[in-house]
Every structure is written in C-alpha cells, then in structure tokens.
Coordinates of C-alpha atoms and ligand atoms in Angstrom, one line a residue:
M29 CA -42.6 -13.1 103.8
F30 CA -44.5 -11.0 101.4
Q31 CA -47.0 -9.7 104.0
C32 CA -44.1 -9.1 106.4
R33 CA -42.2 -6.8 103.9
A34 CA -45.5 -4.8 103.2
R35 CA -46.1 -4.6 107.3
S36 CA -43.0 -3.2 107.5
L37 CA -42.7 -0.7 104.4
Q38 CA -46.1 0.2 106.0
R39 CA -44.5 1.2 109.2
L40 CA -42.0 3.1 107.4
L41 CA -44.6 5.1 105.6
R42 CA -46.1 6.6 108.9
C43 CA -45.7 10.5 109.8
K44 CA -42.3 10.7 111.7
H45 CA -41.8 14.1 111.8
A46 CA -42.3 16.3 115.4
S47 CA -45.0 19.0 115.4
G48 CA -42.2 21.6 116.0
S49 CA -40.8 21.5 112.5
K50 CA -42.4 23.7 109.9
A51 CA -44.8 21.6 108.7
S52 CA -48.1 20.1 110.2
C53 CA -48.4 16.6 110.9
S54 CA -48.2 15.6 107.3
R55 CA -45.9 13.3 105.4
L56 CA -42.7 14.6 104.0
V57 CA -40.9 13.6 100.6
L58 CA -37.3 14.2 99.5
G59 CA -37.8 14.7 95.2
I60 CA -34.2 14.4 93.1
E61 CA -33.8 14.9 90.0
T62 CA -30.9 14.7 87.8
S63 CA -31.9 13.0 84.6
C64 CA -30.5 15.8 82.2
D65 CA -28.2 18.9 83.5
D66 CA -29.9 19.7 86.3
T67 CA -29.3 18.9 89.8
G68 CA -32.7 19.1 91.5
A69 CA -33.7 18.5 95.1
A70 CA -36.8 19.6 97.2
V71 CA -38.8 19.0 100.2
M72 CA -42.5 18.9 99.9
D73 CA -45.2 17.9 102.2
E74 CA -48.4 16.0 101.5
T75 CA -50.8 19.0 100.5
G76 CA -47.9 20.0 98.3
T77 CA -46.3 22.9 99.9
I78 CA -42.6 23.3 99.1
L79 CA -40.9 22.9 102.4
G80 CA -37.2 23.7 100.8
E81 CA -35.7 23.6 97.3
S82 CA -32.4 23.7 95.6
L83 CA -31.2 23.7 91.8
H84 CA -28.1 23.5 90.7
S85 CA -27.7 24.5 86.6
Q86 CA -24.9 23.4 84.2
K87 CA -26.4 25.3 81.8
E88 CA -23.6 28.1 81.1
V89 CA -21.1 25.0 81.3
H90 CA -22.7 23.1 78.3
L91 CA -23.5 26.8 76.4
R92 CA -19.9 27.0 76.6
S93 CA -19.0 23.5 75.1
G94 CA -21.4 23.5 72.2
G95 CA -24.0 21.0 73.6
I96 CA -24.5 18.6 76.8
I97 CA -21.4 16.1 77.2
P98 CA -22.8 13.4 79.1
T99 CA -19.4 12.7 81.1
V100 CA -19.2 16.1 81.8
A101 CA -23.2 16.4 83.0
Q102 CA -22.3 12.9 85.2
Q103 CA -19.3 14.7 87.0
L104 CA -21.2 17.8 87.4
H105 CA -24.1 16.1 89.1
R106 CA -21.3 13.7 91.1
E107 CA -20.1 17.1 92.0
N108 CA -23.1 18.9 93.1
I109 CA -25.6 16.2 94.5
E110 CA -24.4 16.2 98.1
R111 CA -25.2 19.6 98.3
V112 CA -28.0 20.2 96.8
V113 CA -29.9 17.9 98.8
Q114 CA -28.0 19.0 102.1
E115 CA -29.5 22.7 100.8
A116 CA -33.1 21.4 100.1
L117 CA -33.3 19.8 103.6
E118 CA -31.2 22.8 105.2
R119 CA -33.7 25.3 104.0
S120 CA -37.2 23.1 105.0
G121 CA -35.9 22.3 108.3
V122 CA -36.8 19.0 108.1
T123 CA -33.8 16.0 109.0
P124 CA -33.3 12.8 107.0
A125 CA -35.3 10.8 109.9
E126 CA -38.5 13.0 109.6
L127 CA -38.6 12.0 105.8
C128 CA -41.5 10.0 104.8
A129 CA -39.7 8.9 101.4
V130 CA -37.3 9.5 98.9
A131 CA -38.7 10.3 95.0
T132 CA -35.8 9.9 92.0
T133 CA -36.1 10.3 88.5
V134 CA -34.8 6.8 87.0
K135 CA -36.0 7.2 83.7
P136 CA -36.2 8.4 81.0
G137 CA -32.7 10.7 80.3
L138 CA -29.3 10.3 79.7
A139 CA -27.8 7.2 81.2
L140 CA -24.7 8.8 83.2
S141 CA -26.7 11.4 84.6
L142 CA -29.6 9.5 85.7
G143 CA -27.3 7.0 87.2
V144 CA -25.6 9.7 89.5
G145 CA -29.4 10.4 91.2
L146 CA -30.2 7.1 91.6
Q147 CA -27.3 5.4 93.0
F148 CA -27.0 8.4 95.7
S149 CA -30.6 7.8 96.5
Q150 CA -30.4 4.4 96.8
R151 CA -27.3 5.2 99.3
F152 CA -29.6 7.5 100.8
V153 CA -32.9 5.4 101.4
R154 CA -30.6 2.4 102.7
E155 CA -28.8 4.8 105.1
H156 CA -31.9 6.2 106.4
N157 CA -34.2 3.6 106.0
K158 CA -36.5 5.1 103.8
P159 CA -39.1 4.2 101.3
F160 CA -37.8 4.6 97.6
I161 CA -40.1 6.1 95.0
P162 CA -38.7 6.0 91.6
I163 CA -39.8 8.3 88.8
H164 CA -40.9 8.8 85.5
H165 CA -39.4 12.2 84.5
M166 CA -42.1 12.6 81.7
E167 CA -44.9 12.1 84.3
A168 CA -43.7 14.1 86.7
H169 CA -43.6 16.6 84.1
A170 CA -47.4 15.7 83.4
L171 CA -48.6 16.0 87.1
T172 CA -46.9 19.4 88.4
V173 CA -49.5 21.2 87.2
R174 CA -51.9 19.5 89.4
M175 CA -49.5 20.8 92.1
L176 CA -50.9 24.2 91.3
H177 CA -54.6 23.7 90.2
P178 CA -57.2 21.6 91.1
L179 CA -57.2 19.7 88.1
T180 CA -59.1 16.0 87.8
F181 CA -58.0 13.1 85.7
P182 CA -58.1 13.0 82.6
F183 CA -56.5 15.4 80.8
L184 CA -54.6 16.4 77.6
V185 CA -51.1 17.2 78.0
L186 CA -48.5 18.2 75.4
L187 CA -45.0 18.4 76.3
V188 CA -42.1 19.7 74.7
S189 CA -38.7 19.9 76.4
G190 CA -35.0 19.6 75.2
G191 CA -35.2 15.6 75.0
H192 CA -38.9 15.4 74.6
S193 CA -41.6 16.3 72.8
L194 CA -45.3 14.1 73.4
L195 CA -49.0 14.3 73.1
A196 CA -50.6 11.9 76.4
V197 CA -53.6 11.4 78.2
A198 CA -53.1 11.6 81.6
R199 CA -56.0 9.5 83.1
G200 CA -54.1 8.8 86.6
V201 CA -51.2 8.6 88.2
G202 CA -48.7 6.3 86.0
D203 CA -51.5 5.9 84.0
F204 CA -51.3 7.8 80.5
L205 CA -52.3 6.9 76.5
L206 CA -49.4 8.2 74.4
L207 CA -51.1 9.8 71.1
G208 CA -48.2 10.6 69.7
H209 CA -44.2 11.4 69.9
T210 CA -41.1 12.8 68.1
L211 CA -40.2 10.6 65.4
D212 CA -36.7 12.4 65.4
E213 CA -35.2 14.8 67.6
A214 CA -37.3 17.1 70.3
P215 CA -38.4 20.8 69.8
G216 CA -35.8 22.4 72.1
D217 CA -33.1 20.0 70.8
T218 CA -33.9 21.9 67.5
L219 CA -34.0 25.5 69.0
D220 CA -31.0 24.6 70.6
K221 CA -29.2 23.4 67.4
V222 CA -30.4 26.1 65.3
A223 CA -29.0 29.0 68.1
R224 CA -25.9 27.2 67.9
R225 CA -25.6 27.3 64.1
L226 CA -26.7 31.0 64.4
S227 CA -23.8 31.6 66.9
L228 CA -26.4 33.5 68.8
R229 CA -23.7 33.1 71.9
K230 CA -22.1 36.0 70.2
H231 CA -25.0 38.0 70.2
P232 CA -25.0 40.5 72.6
Q233 CA -28.4 40.1 74.4
C234 CA -28.1 35.8 73.9
F235 CA -24.7 35.1 75.4
T236 CA -26.5 33.7 78.8
L237 CA -29.6 32.3 77.3
S238 CA -30.3 28.8 76.2
G239 CA -31.2 28.2 72.5
G240 CA -34.7 28.1 72.7
Q241 CA -34.9 31.3 74.9
A242 CA -32.3 33.1 72.4
I243 CA -35.1 32.7 69.6
E244 CA -37.8 33.5 71.4
L245 CA -36.3 36.8 72.5
L246 CA -34.8 37.5 68.8
A247 CA -37.8 36.3 67.4
K248 CA -39.7 39.6 68.9
D249 CA -38.0 42.0 66.5
G250 CA -38.3 39.4 63.2
D251 CA -40.4 39.2 60.3
R252 CA -41.6 35.6 60.9
K253 CA -42.9 35.4 57.3
R254 CA -39.8 36.6 55.5
F255 CA -38.4 32.9 55.4
G256 CA -41.4 30.4 54.9
F257 CA -40.3 27.1 56.2
R258 CA -42.6 24.1 55.2
T259 CA -44.6 22.9 58.4
P260 CA -43.5 19.3 59.0
M261 CA -45.6 16.0 58.4
G262 CA -48.7 17.9 56.4
Q263 CA -49.7 15.1 54.7
T264 CA -49.5 12.9 57.8
P265 CA -52.4 12.6 59.8
D266 CA -51.4 11.4 63.2
C267 CA -50.1 12.9 66.0
C268 CA -46.7 12.5 65.9
F269 CA -44.0 15.1 65.7
S270 CA -41.0 15.8 63.4
F271 CA -38.2 18.4 63.7
A272 CA -35.2 17.0 62.1
G273 CA -36.4 17.9 58.2
L274 CA -37.1 21.7 59.7
R275 CA -34.0 21.6 60.9
N276 CA -32.4 21.0 57.6
Q277 CA -34.6 23.8 56.0
I278 CA -33.0 26.3 58.2
T279 CA -29.6 24.8 58.2
M280 CA -30.0 25.3 54.3
L281 CA -31.0 28.9 54.5
I282 CA -28.0 29.8 56.9
K283 CA -25.8 28.5 54.5
K284 CA -27.5 30.4 51.7
K285 CA -27.6 33.7 53.5
E286 CA -23.9 33.2 54.7
A287 CA -22.8 32.8 50.7
E288 CA -24.9 35.9 50.3
E289 CA -23.5 37.9 53.0
G290 CA -20.0 36.5 51.7
V291 CA -19.4 35.4 55.7
E292 CA -18.1 32.3 57.5
E293 CA -20.1 30.0 59.5
G294 CA -19.7 31.5 63.2
T295 CA -20.7 35.5 61.8
L296 CA -23.7 36.9 63.1
L297 CA -26.0 37.3 60.2
S298 CA -27.7 40.4 59.7
C299 CA -31.3 38.5 59.1
V300 CA -30.8 36.5 62.5
N301 CA -34.3 38.4 63.6
D302 CA -36.0 36.9 60.6
I303 CA -34.6 33.2 60.7
A304 CA -35.2 33.1 64.9
A305 CA -39.2 34.1 63.9
A306 CA -39.5 32.1 61.3
T307 CA -38.2 28.9 63.3
Q308 CA -40.4 29.5 66.2
H309 CA -43.7 30.2 64.3
T310 CA -43.1 26.9 62.3
V311 CA -42.1 25.2 65.6
A312 CA -45.5 26.7 67.2
L313 CA -47.5 25.6 63.9
H314 CA -46.1 22.3 64.1
L315 CA -47.1 21.7 67.8
A316 CA -50.6 23.5 67.3
K317 CA -51.6 21.0 64.4
R318 CA -50.7 17.9 66.3
T319 CA -52.4 19.1 69.4
H320 CA -55.3 20.3 67.4
R321 CA -55.6 16.4 65.8
A322 CA -55.0 15.5 69.6
A323 CA -58.2 17.5 70.5
L324 CA -60.7 16.0 68.2
F325 CA -59.2 12.6 68.7
C326 CA -60.1 12.6 72.3
K327 CA -63.7 14.5 71.7
A328 CA -63.9 11.7 68.9
N329 CA -63.0 8.8 71.5
N330 CA -64.7 10.7 74.6
L331 CA -61.0 10.5 76.5
L332 CA -61.8 13.6 77.9
P333 CA -64.7 15.0 80.6
S334 CA -67.3 17.1 78.8
D335 CA -67.0 19.4 81.7
N336 CA -64.2 21.5 81.3
P337 CA -61.8 19.6 79.2
T338 CA -58.2 21.0 79.8
L339 CA -54.8 20.7 78.0
V340 CA -51.5 21.0 80.1
L341 CA -48.8 22.6 78.4
S342 CA -45.4 21.9 80.3
G343 CA -41.6 20.9 79.7
G344 CA -39.0 23.5 79.1
V345 CA -40.6 24.6 75.4
A346 CA -43.7 25.4 77.2
S347 CA -42.3 28.5 78.8
N348 CA -42.0 30.2 75.5
Q349 CA -45.0 32.5 75.0
Y350 CA -45.3 32.6 71.6
I351 CA -46.0 28.6 71.4
R352 CA -48.2 29.1 74.9
K353 CA -50.4 31.7 72.2
A354 CA -50.5 28.9 69.5
L355 CA -52.0 26.5 71.8
M356 CA -54.3 28.8 72.9
I357 CA -56.0 29.4 69.7
I358 CA -56.4 25.6 69.6
T359 CA -57.9 25.4 72.7
E360 CA -60.0 27.9 71.8
V361 CA -61.4 26.8 68.7
T362 CA -61.6 23.0 70.4
G363 CA -63.3 24.4 73.7
L364 CA -60.4 23.3 75.8
R365 CA -59.4 25.1 78.6
L366 CA -55.4 25.7 79.0
L367 CA -53.2 25.5 81.4
C368 CA -49.3 25.9 81.7
P369 CA -47.5 25.6 84.9
P370 CA -45.3 29.1 85.3
A371 CA -41.9 28.7 83.3
K372 CA -40.3 27.9 86.7
F373 CA -42.1 24.6 87.0
C374 CA -42.0 23.6 83.0
T375 CA -38.2 23.0 83.2
D376 CA -36.4 20.2 85.1
N377 CA -36.6 20.8 88.9
G378 CA -36.7 18.9 92.4
V379 CA -40.0 20.2 93.1
M380 CA -42.0 18.3 90.1
I381 CA -39.8 15.0 91.4
A382 CA -41.1 15.2 94.7
W383 CA -44.7 16.5 93.8
N384 CA -44.8 13.1 91.6
G385 CA -43.5 11.4 94.6
V386 CA -46.4 13.3 96.6
E387 CA -49.1 11.9 94.2
R388 CA -47.5 8.4 94.7
L389 CA -47.3 8.2 97.8
R390 CA -51.6 9.0 98.5
E391 CA -52.1 6.3 95.8
G392 CA -50.3 4.0 97.2
N393 CA -48.7 3.5 94.0
G394 CA -44.9 2.3 93.1
I395 CA -43.5 2.5 96.5
L396 CA -40.7 0.5 97.3
P397 CA -38.9 -0.8 100.5
P398 CA -35.3 0.9 100.7
D399 CA -33.1 -2.4 100.0
V400 CA -35.1 -2.9 96.6
D401 CA -32.4 -2.9 93.8
V402 CA -33.7 -0.1 91.1
S403 CA -31.8 0.4 87.1
Y404 CA -32.1 3.2 85.5
E405 CA -33.7 3.3 82.0
P406 CA -32.4 5.8 79.5
K407 CA -35.9 5.1 77.0
A408 CA -38.9 4.4 78.1
P409 CA -42.3 5.4 76.6
L410 CA -44.8 6.9 79.0
G411 CA -48.0 5.0 79.1
V412 CA -49.7 2.8 76.5
D413 CA -48.5 3.9 73.1
I414 CA -51.9 4.3 70.8
S415 CA -50.1 6.3 68.3
A416 CA -51.4 3.6 65.5
E417 CA -54.9 3.8 66.4
V418 CA -54.4 8.1 66.0
R419 CA -53.1 7.5 62.7
A420 CA -55.6 4.9 61.4
A421 CA -58.1 7.1 63.0
A422 CA -56.9 9.9 60.1
I423 CA -58.4 12.8 61.1
R424 CA -58.2 15.4 58.8
L425 CA -57.8 19.1 60.5
P426 CA -60.5 21.9 59.7
S427 CA -58.6 24.8 58.2
I428 CA -58.8 27.7 60.8
R429 CA -56.8 30.7 60.9
L430 CA -53.7 30.1 63.2
K431 CA -52.8 34.1 63.4
I432 CA -50.4 34.1 66.3
P433 CA -50.3 37.6 67.8
N434 CA -46.2 38.4 68.5
Ligands
KG4_12 O1 -37.7 20.8 80.3 P1 -36.3 21.2 80.2 O2 -35.5 22.2 81.2 O3 -35.0 19.9 80.1 C1 -35.0 18.9 79.4 O4 -35.8 17.9 79.9 O5 -35.0 18.8 78.3 O6 -36.5 21.9 79.0 C2 -34.9 22.3 78.5 C3 -35.4 22.8 77.1 C4 -33.7 23.7 76.3 O7 -34.1 22.8 74.8 C5 -34.2 24.8 75.9 O8 -33.9 25.7 74.6 C6 -36.2 25.1 76.1 O9 -36.2 24.1 76.9 N1 -36.3 26.4 76.1 C7 -37.2 27.1 75.2 C8 -37.1 28.2 76.3 N2 -37.0 27.8 77.6 C9 -36.3 26.6 77.4 N3 -37.7 26.8 73.9 C10 -38.5 27.6 73.6 N4 -38.8 28.9 74.4 C11 -37.9 29.1 75.8 N5 -37.9 30.7 76.1
ZN13 ZN1 -37.5 17.6 81.7

C-alpha cells in the first residue's frame, strides 16, 4: 500500500510540461502565500527562475483600520486568491497540468489567513492531481537568499518581521537550530504600534507607508540621541528578544511630550522625527547585540563553516537600511559576511514559497500526495529550540563601538 502510494507520487513528480512553454524541461512549482496580509502566488522552475508572479497587498486597508483585523484579512484573501493564482499562472504561460507540485504556507501565521490558502491549495491539488508541499513561513524567509546567491548550509539567519524575530542556524532544508526568539512582540509589530501611537498616518510623507517604513523615513531627519531609550535585556546573556518594554518606554515619552506640548493623543508631535530616530536606533542596537552573541556562540560551538561564515538578514524589517548598517558592523567585527535579499524578497510574497517548494522538491523532502489532509498551525517554532543552551553559555559581549552611520 505504502510502496504503491510512493510510486504514484514519483509518477506525479515527473516533468510534464511541453518544451514549447517558457521554461526548458525543468520541474515547475506553484507557490502560494496567505499567512498574514499578503495574498501571493508565483510559478518557478527548478533552477529558481521566476516564470510568473502576482501579489495582492492588504496594507492600505489595514493601515486605515489601525491594524490587521483577522476576519477582514481572511475576507480579502478569499476575494483575491483565485485571481492572484490565475495571474501568476497566466504570466508564466504555464497551465495547471504542467505543474509538478504546489507549495503553500501552512504555518505559522494568522489562523484565518492560513486557512484560506490551505483550503484553496488542497482543492487545487486534488482537482489537478498534483503533489502538495506544506511550507513553514519562516523557513521560506530563511531560504530565499539561496535563490539569489550560491550559499551553502550552514549559515546564521536573523529573521525580523511584523510577526516574528528569531536567530537560527540553518543547517539544511527543514533543519534549523533556534538560538533565540522574541519573548513578547516582534520588532515590526512594535514599529507599527509606535507609528500608530504617533499618528504617523497624518504625516504628509507617511500616509501610504507601513509603520516600519514611516519610522525609517522620519528617523533620517531626527536626532537619535535626544531621547535615550534603554536597550532591552541588557542583563540577560542570551539571544532572545523583547520589544514590549521598549514600546512602553516610548509610549511614556509620547504621553509626556503630549502633556508638554498641550496636545491630545492623535496629534502629530513636533519632536516626531527624534522619537522615530531613537526608536529605530534602539531596535537596531537590540537586534545587533543579540546577533553579536549568536555569532560568538556559533564560533564557540563550531556551528558555522570557517570558510565564508555568513549571516543572512531577512523578513520585512530587514528592508530597513539603518538596521542593515548596524548588522554590518556586527558582521565586520565577528568576521562574517552579511547577505540580505533585496527588499522585495524580504517581505511576504509567493516567490519565496515557490522557492522553498523547489528546495524541498530537489531533496524529495516533505512532499505529500494530493489526497492527504493537512492542517494549518498558527504557532510553529522553527527547528530545534536550543535557546536555553545559549542562555546557559552566558556569553558576555566585548564592548564595541556601534557607531551606526545615518
Ligand atoms: O515580512 P513581512 O512582510 O510580514 C510579516 O511576516 O510580518 O513584514 C512586515 C513588517 C511590518 O511590521 C512593517 O512595518 C515592517 O515589516 N517593515 C519595516 C520596513 N518595511 C517594512 N520595518 C522597518 N523598516 C522598514 N523599512
Ligand atoms: Zn513574513
């Protein structure tokens, strides 16, 4: 029974498309992403060439309502998923019959959002008799860089987005050591909430920007030293993150400044650039210090190759140039190379899911027949959690001058 199923899966995995289509005879994967507020799809061949893609962002709607409302996100995914997948297929010139497999994010993320992508994908693979590859959203963020650079395992990765912050050693596809993770909220979430509390949507330069983008823009003209926020977890020698306390410090300062300026909550403060600069600076310092310790832990435990050890920085917050510069200082002092995918591939999209599908297809790892029922998982740690070992190692950071250029 098992062998029979395995044989029929092997048959399904053969390249089926005619040589007349855009791609040469290389297996084709459709990737689908709906874990948060972006509906994305892409068709990719086995070499990593993007044949067609489509992305529908819900950012505008959520900015107007002051945050992601899960039922609204679900409704928007439902309204757009069919069209987005159709567009990616049409742009690629590939028919469903020519696909080799469908890869879809099934964890972690918003339950209602994940559900839409998963339900659509399961219907699709059954209708077209295609294998299904369930994807871990954070694994996809971590592996995207391999689509763009010839990077071999293992490497260190810092993933920072609206829903996550983690440091991990990527040892292989589906093989990660989790060194640290956020204990409360993610940095993108913090930046979005601070931006909302500062009413940055009322700022003429910021009304179409995400919170993180708005803070980066305003920080360029701000004095990062005017308000000194405490960098979180200074006394905890591990690689975990915490941003809730920092947000509390920022909120207290905003309240104080509102009182001083005699304005209500919801009014743009005159010192908004300086608050943005201090916020961004403290987030950058926190990320840099935890990453510094992670690099030292990896060295002490031989977790990275001696030849060209690499730190990959990805996720929506990784598009922040100031944070990139802070991480660059860390990689310079620890002798690592820093790789960041371009901003377009740092944020959520269907391409990274298709690529993760290709990586799994090449390895024959995690590929399911079309009729297997798969569940989504809103919470799902990435890999084996060794954050307690990292804490026990209690690595003290040498003091370095983190003079981040503006
Ligand atoms: O990876 P992503 O698209 O979605 C999640 O999985 O969360 O990341 C979105 C997050 C948002 O919180 C947004 O404010 C943040 O990334 N972000 C930025 C920048 N661009 C987007 N944060 C800081 N600086 C930026 N330039
Ligand atoms: Zn993401």
